[in-house]
Amino acid sequence: MSAAFGTSSVEKARGLRTRLPWWALALPVVSFVALLTLLAGSAEARAASAPQSLGALLEYLARFVGVGA
């Protein structure tokens, strides 16, 4: 049994868009720049200190549970 090859699939293929939309290039570029910025800025990163109220709350909870002295 032979398959019939029609010209309809070839004609449909000619109508396909061959150009990429603008966002198909813009999104990878924007994400690459964002990740590069994050990596470049991490050299100056410091550990964030907890607010004093949070430290006091944790100390109170530790005393309440009996973990801290």
CSV table of C-alpha atoms in Angstrom, one decimal:
chain,number,residue,atom,x,y,z
A,1,MET,CA,0.0,0.0,0.0
A,2,SER,CA,1.5,3.2,-1.1
A,3,ALA,CA,1.1,6.5,0.6
A,4,ALA,CA,-0.2,9.5,-1.4
A,5,PHE,CA,2.0,12.6,-1.2
A,6,GLY,CA,-0.1,15.6,-1.8
A,7,THR,CA,1.1,19.2,-2.5
A,8,SER,CA,-1.1,20.5,0.2
A,9,SER,CA,1.5,20.0,3.0
A,10,VAL,CA,4.1,21.7,0.9
A,11,GLU,CA,1.8,24.6,0.2
A,12,LYS,CA,1.1,24.9,3.9
A,13,ALA,CA,4.8,24.9,4.8
A,14,ARG,CA,5.4,27.8,2.5
A,15,GLY,CA,2.9,29.9,4.5
A,16,LEU,CA,4.7,29.4,7.8
A,17,ARG,CA,6.4,32.3,9.5
A,18,THR,CA,10.1,32.2,9.1
A,19,ARG,CA,10.9,35.3,11.3
A,20,LEU,CA,11.0,35.1,15.1
A,21,PRO,CA,8.9,37.4,17.2
A,22,TRP,CA,10.7,40.2,19.0
A,23,TRP,CA,10.2,38.6,22.4
A,24,ALA,CA,11.8,35.3,21.3
A,25,LEU,CA,15.2,37.1,21.3
A,26,ALA,CA,14.4,39.7,24.0
A,27,LEU,CA,13.5,37.2,26.8
A,28,PRO,CA,16.7,35.2,26.8
A,29,VAL,CA,18.8,38.4,26.6
A,30,VAL,CA,16.9,39.9,29.5
A,31,SER,CA,17.2,36.8,31.6
A,32,PHE,CA,20.9,36.4,30.8
A,33,VAL,CA,21.6,40.1,31.8
A,34,ALA,CA,19.6,39.7,35.0
A,35,LEU,CA,21.5,36.5,36.0
A,36,LEU,CA,24.8,38.1,35.1
A,37,THR,CA,24.0,41.2,37.3
A,38,LEU,CA,23.1,38.9,40.2
A,39,LEU,CA,26.4,37.0,39.9
A,40,ALA,CA,28.5,40.2,39.5
A,41,GLY,CA,26.8,41.8,42.6
A,42,SER,CA,27.3,38.7,44.8
A,43,ALA,CA,31.0,39.6,45.3
A,44,GLU,CA,30.0,42.5,47.6
A,45,ALA,CA,27.3,40.6,49.4
A,46,ARG,CA,27.3,40.6,53.2
A,47,ALA,CA,25.3,38.6,55.7
A,48,ALA,CA,22.2,40.4,56.7
A,49,SER,CA,21.8,41.1,60.4
A,50,ALA,CA,18.6,40.2,62.1
A,51,PRO,CA,16.6,43.1,63.6
A,52,GLN,CA,17.0,43.5,67.3
A,53,SER,CA,13.4,42.8,68.0
A,54,LEU,CA,13.7,39.4,66.3
A,55,GLY,CA,16.8,38.6,68.3
A,56,ALA,CA,15.1,39.5,71.5
A,57,LEU,CA,12.1,37.3,70.5
A,58,LEU,CA,14.3,34.3,69.7
A,59,GLU,CA,16.2,34.7,73.0
A,60,TYR,CA,12.9,34.8,74.9
A,61,LEU,CA,11.7,31.7,73.1
A,62,ALA,CA,15.0,29.9,73.9
A,63,ARG,CA,14.7,30.8,77.6
A,64,PHE,CA,11.0,29.7,77.6
A,65,VAL,CA,11.7,26.3,76.1
A,66,GLY,CA,14.8,25.9,78.3
A,67,VAL,CA,17.4,25.7,75.6
A,68,GLY,CA,19.3,28.9,76.4
A,69,ALA,CA,20.8,29.8,79.8
